[in-house]
Amino acid sequence: MADPTEPLTYGRYLHLDELLAAQAPLSRPEAHDELLFIIQHQTSELWLKLALHELTGACDDLARDDLALALKRLARVKHVQKQLIEQWSVLATLTPSEYQRFRGFLGTSSGFQSYQYRAVEFLLGAKDPAMLELHADDAAARALLTAALERPSLYDEFLRLLARRGHPVPDDVAHRDVRAAHREDPRLVEVFRTIYDAPERHWDVYETCEELVDIEDNLQLWRFRHLKTVERTIGFRTGTGGTTGASFLRRVLDLSFFPELYAVRTAL
């Protein structure tokens, strides 16, 4: 406590004065629905901060072979994802007419610039060093993304754990350049087929495989809800910040973080 003579209250502990003063609508005259738009995105960033915290912890756990604790953290990530998915239902109450009353005041800002979301993608394995250039003028954002880019992803750490346990993960996969995005490797499908053929013998890693699939499914649901909310609000118009809007969001639905965990289902 900065001043031990003052009692610690709920508001002081949570810094509510600062938190509740952080919503500053820009529209003039002020549009009633802009507050919803701001709170939606601010709360999303708070949940993303927690997701990053848990995913980073899970990566560390896997690196020291503490699979049980990693699974606990991943279970929490899944609950965070559910919160993020359900939030779209609130924003979807924003009609096109209501949005147009303040959209012009958003300038070049865009959700595409969310560095925390990008860091989550990096930790899951979808790495792209070019994304750092979007934050060239933001030292804190660049530092966060650089750290996520340069460390092994959650999938990298899981594959390394499998290799340490004797599963035939190819050496060039276990020790790949972690700054690059993971690419599907058919050799890993065979590794996972052995696990899925005998789940009772490999239960904890089998369970981890399914946790990773759950996380990817949840992220795809989040992307889909994002797409449908954008479509119902602005249709197929250009997004804020010059993005292509719904057409871009539709394309990213095809991106996969753990492709071999889906491919193995066909191979069984």
PDB file of C-alpha atoms in Angstrom:
ATOM      1  CA  MET A   1       0.000   0.000   0.000  1.00  0.00           C
ATOM      2  CA  ALA A   2       1.281   3.449  -0.921  1.00  0.00           C
ATOM      3  CA  ASP A   3      -0.152   4.929   2.292  1.00  0.00           C
ATOM      4  CA  PRO A   4      -0.432   2.363   5.121  1.00  0.00           C
ATOM      5  CA  THR A   5      -2.435   4.832   7.222  1.00  0.00           C
ATOM      6  CA  GLU A   6      -5.402   4.510   4.871  1.00  0.00           C
ATOM      7  CA  PRO A   7      -7.532   1.340   4.902  1.00  0.00           C
ATOM      8  CA  LEU A   8      -7.412  -0.876   1.848  1.00  0.00           C
ATOM      9  CA  THR A   9     -10.853  -0.712   0.281  1.00  0.00           C
ATOM     10  CA  TYR A  10     -12.423  -2.582  -2.619  1.00  0.00           C
ATOM     11  CA  GLY A  11     -12.099   0.488  -4.832  1.00  0.00           C
ATOM     12  CA  ARG A  12      -8.470   1.174  -3.920  1.00  0.00           C
ATOM     13  CA  TYR A  13      -7.439  -2.457  -4.406  1.00  0.00           C
ATOM     14  CA  LEU A  14      -8.997  -2.568  -7.883  1.00  0.00           C
ATOM     15  CA  HIS A  15      -8.025   1.012  -8.811  1.00  0.00           C
ATOM     16  CA  LEU A  16     -11.654   1.610  -9.714  1.00  0.00           C
ATOM     17  CA  ASP A  17     -11.235   5.372 -10.026  1.00  0.00           C
ATOM     18  CA  GLU A  18      -8.802   4.858 -12.890  1.00  0.00           C
ATOM     19  CA  LEU A  19     -10.615   1.856 -14.349  1.00  0.00           C
ATOM     20  CA  LEU A  20     -14.038   3.514 -14.497  1.00  0.00           C
ATOM     21  CA  ALA A  21     -12.572   6.739 -15.841  1.00  0.00           C
ATOM     22  CA  ALA A  22     -10.966   4.929 -18.782  1.00  0.00           C
ATOM     23  CA  GLN A  23     -14.098   5.084 -20.971  1.00  0.00           C
ATOM     24  CA  ALA A  24     -13.876   8.293 -22.985  1.00  0.00           C
ATOM     25  CA  PRO A  25     -16.329   8.438 -25.917  1.00  0.00           C
ATOM     26  CA  LEU A  26     -15.095  10.623 -28.784  1.00  0.00           C
ATOM     27  CA  SER A  27     -18.336  11.190 -30.663  1.00  0.00           C
ATOM     28  CA  ARG A  28     -19.850  14.685 -30.644  1.00  0.00           C
ATOM     29  CA  PRO A  29     -22.614  14.911 -29.779  1.00  0.00           C
ATOM     30  CA  GLU A  30     -21.869  11.863 -27.658  1.00  0.00           C
ATOM     31  CA  ALA A  31     -23.527   8.755 -29.096  1.00  0.00           C
ATOM     32  CA  HIS A  32     -25.308   6.710 -26.446  1.00  0.00           C
ATOM     33  CA  ASP A  33     -23.979   3.395 -27.799  1.00  0.00           C
ATOM     34  CA  GLU A  34     -20.302   4.298 -27.988  1.00  0.00           C
ATOM     35  CA  LEU A  35     -19.885   3.360 -24.319  1.00  0.00           C
ATOM     36  CA  LEU A  36     -20.935  -0.205 -25.143  1.00  0.00           C
ATOM     37  CA  PHE A  37     -18.360  -0.338 -27.942  1.00  0.00           C
ATOM     38  CA  ILE A  38     -15.556   0.883 -25.666  1.00  0.00           C
ATOM     39  CA  ILE A  39     -16.393  -1.428 -22.754  1.00  0.00           C
ATOM     40  CA  GLN A  40     -16.695  -4.436 -25.073  1.00  0.00           C
ATOM     41  CA  HIS A  41     -13.149  -3.940 -26.315  1.00  0.00           C
ATOM     42  CA  GLN A  42     -11.641  -2.959 -22.983  1.00  0.00           C
ATOM     43  CA  THR A  43     -13.001  -6.040 -21.246  1.00  0.00           C
ATOM     44  CA  SER A  44     -11.801  -8.185 -24.136  1.00  0.00           C
ATOM     45  CA  GLU A  45      -8.302  -6.841 -23.600  1.00  0.00           C
ATOM     46  CA  LEU A  46      -8.500  -7.668 -19.886  1.00  0.00           C
ATOM     47  CA  TRP A  47      -9.507 -11.248 -20.654  1.00  0.00           C
ATOM     48  CA  LEU A  48      -6.729 -11.461 -23.254  1.00  0.00           C
ATOM     49  CA  LYS A  49      -4.269 -10.309 -20.595  1.00  0.00           C
ATOM     50  CA  LEU A  50      -5.354 -13.192 -18.375  1.00  0.00           C
ATOM     51  CA  ALA A  51      -5.208 -15.656 -21.288  1.00  0.00           C
ATOM     52  CA  LEU A  52      -1.633 -14.558 -22.014  1.00  0.00           C
ATOM     53  CA  HIS A  53      -0.733 -14.963 -18.350  1.00  0.00           C
ATOM     54  CA  GLU A  54      -2.101 -18.511 -18.265  1.00  0.00           C
ATOM     55  CA  LEU A  55      -0.679 -19.576 -21.633  1.00  0.00           C
ATOM     56  CA  THR A  56       2.764 -18.307 -20.667  1.00  0.00           C
ATOM     57  CA  GLY A  57       2.516 -20.241 -17.417  1.00  0.00           C
ATOM     58  CA  ALA A  58       1.417 -23.379 -19.272  1.00  0.00           C
ATOM     59  CA  CYS A  59       4.425 -23.093 -21.602  1.00  0.00           C
ATOM     60  CA  ASP A  60       6.728 -22.870 -18.586  1.00  0.00           C
ATOM     61  CA  ASP A  61       5.004 -25.848 -16.966  1.00  0.00           C
ATOM     62  CA  LEU A  62       5.451 -28.009 -20.051  1.00  0.00           C
ATOM     63  CA  ALA A  63       9.108 -27.005 -20.293  1.00  0.00           C
ATOM     64  CA  ARG A  64       9.710 -28.416 -16.793  1.00  0.00           C
ATOM     65  CA  ASP A  65       7.528 -31.496 -17.398  1.00  0.00           C
ATOM     66  CA  ASP A  66       4.721 -30.397 -15.079  1.00  0.00           C
ATOM     67  CA  LEU A  67       1.916 -31.534 -17.337  1.00  0.00           C
ATOM     68  CA  ALA A  68      -0.721 -31.610 -14.586  1.00  0.00           C
ATOM     69  CA  LEU A  69      -0.274 -27.911 -13.785  1.00  0.00           C
ATOM     70  CA  ALA A  70      -0.216 -27.015 -17.487  1.00  0.00           C
ATOM     71  CA  LEU A  71      -3.585 -28.752 -17.893  1.00  0.00           C
ATOM     72  CA  LYS A  72      -4.992 -26.735 -14.997  1.00  0.00           C
ATOM     73  CA  ARG A  73      -3.936 -23.498 -16.676  1.00  0.00           C
ATOM     74  CA  LEU A  74      -5.331 -24.575 -20.042  1.00  0.00           C
ATOM     75  CA  ALA A  75      -8.675 -25.354 -18.419  1.00  0.00           C
ATOM     76  CA  ARG A  76      -8.765 -21.753 -17.190  1.00  0.00           C
ATOM     77  CA  VAL A  77      -7.882 -20.470 -20.655  1.00  0.00           C
ATOM     78  CA  LYS A  78     -10.906 -22.310 -22.022  1.00  0.00           C
ATOM     79  CA  HIS A  79     -13.192 -20.545 -19.525  1.00  0.00           C
ATOM     80  CA  VAL A  80     -11.655 -17.206 -20.500  1.00  0.00           C
ATOM     81  CA  GLN A  81     -12.364 -18.019 -24.140  1.00  0.00           C
ATOM     82  CA  LYS A  82     -16.005 -18.687 -23.316  1.00  0.00           C
ATOM     83  CA  GLN A  83     -16.263 -15.222 -21.789  1.00  0.00           C
ATOM     84  CA  LEU A  84     -14.759 -13.699 -24.925  1.00  0.00           C
ATOM     85  CA  ILE A  85     -17.140 -15.637 -27.160  1.00  0.00           C
ATOM     86  CA  GLU A  86     -20.254 -14.672 -25.197  1.00  0.00           C
ATOM     87  CA  GLN A  87     -19.307 -10.986 -25.227  1.00  0.00           C
ATOM     88  CA  TRP A  88     -20.129 -10.838 -28.919  1.00  0.00           C
ATOM     89  CA  SER A  89     -23.803 -11.293 -27.989  1.00  0.00           C
ATOM     90  CA  VAL A  90     -23.707  -7.957 -26.179  1.00  0.00           C
ATOM     91  CA  LEU A  91     -21.995  -6.098 -29.029  1.00  0.00           C
ATOM     92  CA  ALA A  92     -24.415  -7.683 -31.506  1.00  0.00           C
ATOM     93  CA  THR A  93     -27.180  -5.567 -29.957  1.00  0.00           C
ATOM     94  CA  LEU A  94     -25.513  -2.588 -31.662  1.00  0.00           C
ATOM     95  CA  THR A  95     -27.507  -1.898 -34.827  1.00  0.00           C
ATOM     96  CA  PRO A  96     -25.976  -0.484 -38.035  1.00  0.00           C
ATOM     97  CA  SER A  97     -27.706   2.862 -37.485  1.00  0.00           C
ATOM     98  CA  GLU A  98     -26.414   3.109 -33.917  1.00  0.00           C
ATOM     99  CA  TYR A  99     -22.867   2.260 -34.977  1.00  0.00           C
ATOM    100  CA  GLN A 100     -22.839   4.867 -37.726  1.00  0.00           C
ATOM    101  CA  ARG A 101     -23.439   7.603 -35.141  1.00  0.00           C
ATOM    102  CA  PHE A 102     -19.894   7.219 -33.833  1.00  0.00           C
ATOM    103  CA  ARG A 103     -17.984   5.075 -36.330  1.00  0.00           C
ATOM    104  CA  GLY A 104     -16.464   8.072 -38.071  1.00  0.00           C
ATOM    105  CA  PHE A 105     -14.832   9.170 -34.826  1.00  0.00           C
ATOM    106  CA  LEU A 106     -12.789   5.937 -34.554  1.00  0.00           C
ATOM    107  CA  GLY A 107     -10.263   7.210 -37.090  1.00  0.00           C
ATOM    108  CA  THR A 108      -7.550   4.721 -38.001  1.00  0.00           C
ATOM    109  CA  SER A 109      -8.034   2.562 -34.904  1.00  0.00           C
ATOM    110  CA  SER A 110      -8.861  -1.093 -35.514  1.00  0.00           C
ATOM    111  CA  GLY A 111      -9.145  -4.322 -33.550  1.00  0.00           C
ATOM    112  CA  PHE A 112      -6.517  -5.650 -35.969  1.00  0.00           C
ATOM    113  CA  GLN A 113      -4.053  -3.570 -33.931  1.00  0.00           C
ATOM    114  CA  SER A 114      -4.665  -5.568 -30.722  1.00  0.00           C
ATOM    115  CA  TYR A 115      -1.147  -6.619 -29.782  1.00  0.00           C
ATOM    116  CA  GLN A 116      -2.397  -8.852 -26.974  1.00  0.00           C
ATOM    117  CA  TYR A 117      -4.530 -10.861 -29.384  1.00  0.00           C
ATOM    118  CA  ARG A 118      -1.518 -11.149 -31.672  1.00  0.00           C
ATOM    119  CA  ALA A 119       0.602 -12.328 -28.728  1.00  0.00           C
ATOM    120  CA  VAL A 120      -1.975 -15.045 -27.989  1.00  0.00           C
ATOM    121  CA  GLU A 121      -1.670 -16.211 -31.593  1.00  0.00           C
ATOM    122  CA  PHE A 122       2.127 -16.209 -31.281  1.00  0.00           C
ATOM    123  CA  LEU A 123       1.989 -18.319 -28.107  1.00  0.00           C
ATOM    124  CA  LEU A 124      -0.285 -20.790 -29.883  1.00  0.00           C
ATOM    125  CA  GLY A 125       2.153 -21.034 -32.798  1.00  0.00           C
ATOM    126  CA  ALA A 126       0.833 -18.674 -35.493  1.00  0.00           C
ATOM    127  CA  LYS A 127       3.941 -16.513 -35.630  1.00  0.00           C
ATOM    128  CA  ASP A 128       4.650 -13.730 -38.100  1.00  0.00           C
ATOM    129  CA  PRO A 129       7.611 -11.406 -37.403  1.00  0.00           C
ATOM    130  CA  ALA A 130       6.130  -8.845 -39.817  1.00  0.00           C
ATOM    131  CA  MET A 131       3.405  -8.143 -37.264  1.00  0.00           C
ATOM    132  CA  LEU A 132       5.958  -6.403 -35.061  1.00  0.00           C
ATOM    133  CA  GLU A 133       6.138  -3.597 -37.615  1.00  0.00           C
ATOM    134  CA  LEU A 134       2.523  -2.669 -36.870  1.00  0.00           C
ATOM    135  CA  HIS A 135       3.720  -1.630 -33.406  1.00  0.00           C
ATOM    136  CA  ALA A 136       7.003   0.048 -34.318  1.00  0.00           C
ATOM    137  CA  ASP A 137       5.993   3.168 -32.341  1.00  0.00           C
ATOM    138  CA  ASP A 138       4.824   1.299 -29.233  1.00  0.00           C
ATOM    139  CA  ALA A 139       7.781   0.015 -27.233  1.00  0.00           C
ATOM    140  CA  ALA A 140       5.677  -1.947 -24.716  1.00  0.00           C
ATOM    141  CA  ALA A 141       3.635  -3.710 -27.409  1.00  0.00           C
ATOM    142  CA  ARG A 142       6.728  -4.519 -29.422  1.00  0.00           C
ATOM    143  CA  ALA A 143       8.493  -5.930 -26.348  1.00  0.00           C
ATOM    144  CA  LEU A 144       5.523  -8.177 -25.517  1.00  0.00           C
ATOM    145  CA  LEU A 145       5.272  -9.470 -29.079  1.00  0.00           C
ATOM    146  CA  THR A 146       9.026  -9.976 -29.384  1.00  0.00           C
ATOM    147  CA  ALA A 147       9.050 -12.090 -26.229  1.00  0.00           C
ATOM    148  CA  ALA A 148       6.148 -14.201 -27.527  1.00  0.00           C
ATOM    149  CA  LEU A 149       7.806 -14.529 -30.924  1.00  0.00           C
ATOM    150  CA  GLU A 150      11.174 -15.663 -29.608  1.00  0.00           C
ATOM    151  CA  ARG A 151      10.001 -18.257 -27.089  1.00  0.00           C
ATOM    152  CA  PRO A 152       8.733 -21.745 -28.024  1.00  0.00           C
ATOM    153  CA  SER A 153       4.975 -21.828 -28.523  1.00  0.00           C
ATOM    154  CA  LEU A 154       2.603 -23.931 -26.447  1.00  0.00           C
ATOM    155  CA  TYR A 155       2.633 -26.539 -29.224  1.00  0.00           C
ATOM    156  CA  ASP A 156       6.446 -26.474 -29.429  1.00  0.00           C
ATOM    157  CA  GLU A 157       6.693 -27.133 -25.698  1.00  0.00           C
ATOM    158  CA  PHE A 158       4.182 -29.977 -25.908  1.00  0.00           C
ATOM    159  CA  LEU A 159       6.045 -31.627 -28.778  1.00  0.00           C
ATOM    160  CA  ARG A 160       9.318 -31.291 -26.861  1.00  0.00           C
ATOM    161  CA  LEU A 161       7.717 -32.906 -23.826  1.00  0.00           C
ATOM    162  CA  LEU A 162       6.553 -35.792 -26.031  1.00  0.00           C
ATOM    163  CA  ALA A 163      10.092 -36.176 -27.364  1.00  0.00           C
ATOM    164  CA  ARG A 164      11.528 -36.290 -23.829  1.00  0.00           C
ATOM    165  CA  ARG A 165       9.029 -39.032 -22.996  1.00  0.00           C
ATOM    166  CA  GLY A 166      10.249 -41.165 -25.860  1.00  0.00           C
ATOM    167  CA  HIS A 167       7.635 -40.429 -28.508  1.00  0.00           C
ATOM    168  CA  PRO A 168       9.247 -40.310 -31.988  1.00  0.00           C
ATOM    169  CA  VAL A 169       8.962 -36.561 -32.548  1.00  0.00           C
ATOM    170  CA  PRO A 170      11.490 -35.745 -35.304  1.00  0.00           C
ATOM    171  CA  ASP A 171      14.536 -33.876 -33.982  1.00  0.00           C
ATOM    172  CA  ASP A 172      14.203 -31.139 -36.595  1.00  0.00           C
ATOM    173  CA  VAL A 173      10.657 -30.495 -35.323  1.00  0.00           C
ATOM    174  CA  ALA A 174      11.565 -30.545 -31.638  1.00  0.00           C
ATOM    175  CA  HIS A 175      14.402 -28.089 -32.241  1.00  0.00           C
ATOM    176  CA  ARG A 176      12.965 -25.986 -35.048  1.00  0.00           C
ATOM    177  CA  ASP A 177      13.262 -22.205 -35.441  1.00  0.00           C
ATOM    178  CA  VAL A 178      10.584 -21.110 -32.979  1.00  0.00           C
ATOM    179  CA  ARG A 179      10.309 -17.660 -34.586  1.00  0.00           C
ATOM    180  CA  ALA A 180       8.630 -19.240 -37.616  1.00  0.00           C
ATOM    181  CA  ALA A 181       5.029 -20.376 -37.827  1.00  0.00           C
ATOM    182  CA  HIS A 182       4.438 -24.094 -37.343  1.00  0.00           C
ATOM    183  CA  ARG A 183       3.722 -25.971 -40.575  1.00  0.00           C
ATOM    184  CA  GLU A 184       1.829 -29.236 -40.780  1.00  0.00           C
ATOM    185  CA  ASP A 185       4.153 -32.240 -40.704  1.00  0.00           C
ATOM    186  CA  PRO A 186       2.781 -35.699 -41.621  1.00  0.00           C
ATOM    187  CA  ARG A 187       5.379 -37.351 -39.376  1.00  0.00           C
ATOM    188  CA  LEU A 188       3.622 -35.853 -36.351  1.00  0.00           C
ATOM    189  CA  VAL A 189       0.332 -37.393 -37.445  1.00  0.00           C
ATOM    190  CA  GLU A 190       1.913 -40.801 -36.870  1.00  0.00           C
ATOM    191  CA  VAL A 191       3.087 -39.732 -33.420  1.00  0.00           C
ATOM    192  CA  PHE A 192      -0.425 -38.716 -32.466  1.00  0.00           C
ATOM    193  CA  ARG A 193      -1.980 -41.799 -34.038  1.00  0.00           C
ATOM    194  CA  THR A 194       0.025 -43.960 -31.608  1.00  0.00           C
ATOM    195  CA  ILE A 195      -1.339 -41.892 -28.719  1.00  0.00           C
ATOM    196  CA  TYR A 196      -4.934 -41.973 -29.961  1.00  0.00           C
ATOM    197  CA  ASP A 197      -4.792 -45.703 -30.693  1.00  0.00           C
ATOM    198  CA  ALA A 198      -4.056 -46.421 -27.019  1.00  0.00           C
ATOM    199  CA  PRO A 199      -5.354 -43.525 -24.899  1.00  0.00           C
ATOM    200  CA  GLU A 200      -5.348 -45.625 -21.716  1.00  0.00           C
ATOM    201  CA  ARG A 201      -1.539 -45.993 -22.009  1.00  0.00           C
ATOM    202  CA  HIS A 202      -0.910 -42.323 -22.769  1.00  0.00           C
ATOM    203  CA  TRP A 203      -3.751 -40.734 -20.840  1.00  0.00           C
ATOM    204  CA  ASP A 204      -2.203 -37.431 -19.742  1.00  0.00           C
ATOM    205  CA  VAL A 205      -0.763 -36.568 -23.160  1.00  0.00           C
ATOM    206  CA  TYR A 206      -3.955 -37.830 -24.808  1.00  0.00           C
ATOM    207  CA  GLU A 207      -5.921 -35.467 -22.559  1.00  0.00           C
ATOM    208  CA  THR A 208      -3.551 -32.633 -23.455  1.00  0.00           C
ATOM    209  CA  CYS A 209      -4.175 -33.257 -27.146  1.00  0.00           C
ATOM    210  CA  GLU A 210      -7.896 -32.859 -26.572  1.00  0.00           C
ATOM    211  CA  GLU A 211      -7.367 -29.710 -24.473  1.00  0.00           C
ATOM    212  CA  LEU A 212      -5.435 -28.162 -27.345  1.00  0.00           C
ATOM    213  CA  VAL A 213      -8.230 -29.065 -29.758  1.00  0.00           C
ATOM    214  CA  ASP A 214     -10.736 -27.461 -27.371  1.00  0.00           C
ATOM    215  CA  ILE A 215      -8.679 -24.266 -27.313  1.00  0.00           C
ATOM    216  CA  GLU A 216      -8.479 -24.135 -31.090  1.00  0.00           C
ATOM    217  CA  ASP A 217     -12.206 -24.848 -31.434  1.00  0.00           C
ATOM    218  CA  ASN A 218     -12.965 -22.029 -28.999  1.00  0.00           C
ATOM    219  CA  LEU A 219     -10.753 -19.636 -30.913  1.00  0.00           C
ATOM    220  CA  GLN A 220     -12.514 -20.562 -34.126  1.00  0.00           C
ATOM    221  CA  LEU A 221     -15.873 -19.930 -32.446  1.00  0.00           C
ATOM    222  CA  TRP A 222     -14.588 -16.535 -31.305  1.00  0.00           C
ATOM    223  CA  ARG A 223     -13.494 -15.730 -34.875  1.00  0.00           C
ATOM    224  CA  PHE A 224     -16.852 -16.863 -36.256  1.00  0.00           C
ATOM    225  CA  ARG A 225     -18.816 -14.758 -33.770  1.00  0.00           C
ATOM    226  CA  HIS A 226     -16.579 -11.810 -34.619  1.00  0.00           C
ATOM    227  CA  LEU A 227     -17.301 -12.318 -38.309  1.00  0.00           C
ATOM    228  CA  LYS A 228     -21.078 -12.556 -37.831  1.00  0.00           C
ATOM    229  CA  THR A 229     -21.153  -9.504 -35.556  1.00  0.00           C
ATOM    230  CA  VAL A 230     -19.248  -7.483 -38.148  1.00  0.00           C
ATOM    231  CA  GLU A 231     -21.544  -8.692 -40.938  1.00  0.00           C
ATOM    232  CA  ARG A 232     -24.702  -7.698 -39.056  1.00  0.00           C
ATOM    233  CA  THR A 233     -23.249  -4.305 -38.099  1.00  0.00           C
ATOM    234  CA  ILE A 234     -21.461  -3.070 -41.256  1.00  0.00           C
ATOM    235  CA  GLY A 235     -22.135  -5.808 -43.813  1.00  0.00           C
ATOM    236  CA  PHE A 236     -19.181  -6.102 -46.204  1.00  0.00           C
ATOM    237  CA  ARG A 237     -17.961  -2.519 -45.957  1.00  0.00           C
ATOM    238  CA  THR A 238     -14.296  -1.746 -45.346  1.00  0.00           C
ATOM    239  CA  GLY A 239     -13.399  -2.101 -41.677  1.00  0.00           C
ATOM    240  CA  THR A 240     -12.005   0.639 -39.448  1.00  0.00           C
ATOM    241  CA  GLY A 241      -8.332   1.357 -39.981  1.00  0.00           C
ATOM    242  CA  GLY A 242      -8.662   0.344 -43.650  1.00  0.00           C
ATOM    243  CA  THR A 243      -8.978  -3.404 -43.025  1.00  0.00           C
ATOM    244  CA  THR A 244     -11.077  -5.478 -45.416  1.00  0.00           C
ATOM    245  CA  GLY A 245     -13.590  -6.236 -42.682  1.00  0.00           C
ATOM    246  CA  ALA A 246     -15.732  -9.330 -43.023  1.00  0.00           C
ATOM    247  CA  SER A 247     -13.843 -10.762 -46.000  1.00  0.00           C
ATOM    248  CA  PHE A 248     -10.600 -10.827 -43.997  1.00  0.00           C
ATOM    249  CA  LEU A 249     -12.329 -12.392 -40.990  1.00  0.00           C
ATOM    250  CA  ARG A 250     -13.801 -15.096 -43.203  1.00  0.00           C
ATOM    251  CA  ARG A 251     -10.357 -16.015 -44.571  1.00  0.00           C
ATOM    252  CA  VAL A 252      -8.761 -16.475 -41.142  1.00  0.00           C
ATOM    253  CA  LEU A 253     -11.355 -19.101 -40.237  1.00  0.00           C
ATOM    254  CA  ASP A 254      -9.200 -21.533 -42.223  1.00  0.00           C
ATOM    255  CA  LEU A 255      -6.086 -20.978 -40.100  1.00  0.00           C
ATOM    256  CA  SER A 256      -5.116 -23.828 -37.773  1.00  0.00           C
ATOM    257  CA  PHE A 257      -2.720 -23.859 -34.829  1.00  0.00           C
ATOM    258  CA  PHE A 258      -2.491 -27.614 -34.290  1.00  0.00           C
ATOM    259  CA  PRO A 259      -3.126 -29.136 -37.745  1.00  0.00           C
ATOM    260  CA  GLU A 260      -1.839 -32.618 -36.912  1.00  0.00           C
ATOM    261  CA  LEU A 261      -4.359 -32.954 -34.074  1.00  0.00           C
ATOM    262  CA  TYR A 262      -7.106 -32.614 -36.669  1.00  0.00           C
ATOM    263  CA  ALA A 263      -5.347 -34.664 -39.357  1.00  0.00           C
ATOM    264  CA  VAL A 264      -4.945 -37.620 -36.992  1.00  0.00           C
ATOM    265  CA  ARG A 265      -8.726 -38.034 -36.881  1.00  0.00           C
ATOM    266  CA  THR A 266      -8.694 -38.919 -40.564  1.00  0.00           C
ATOM    267  CA  ALA A 267      -5.739 -41.254 -40.078  1.00  0.00           C
ATOM    268  CA  LEU A 268      -7.279 -43.332 -37.290  1.00  0.00           C
TER     269      LEU A 268
END
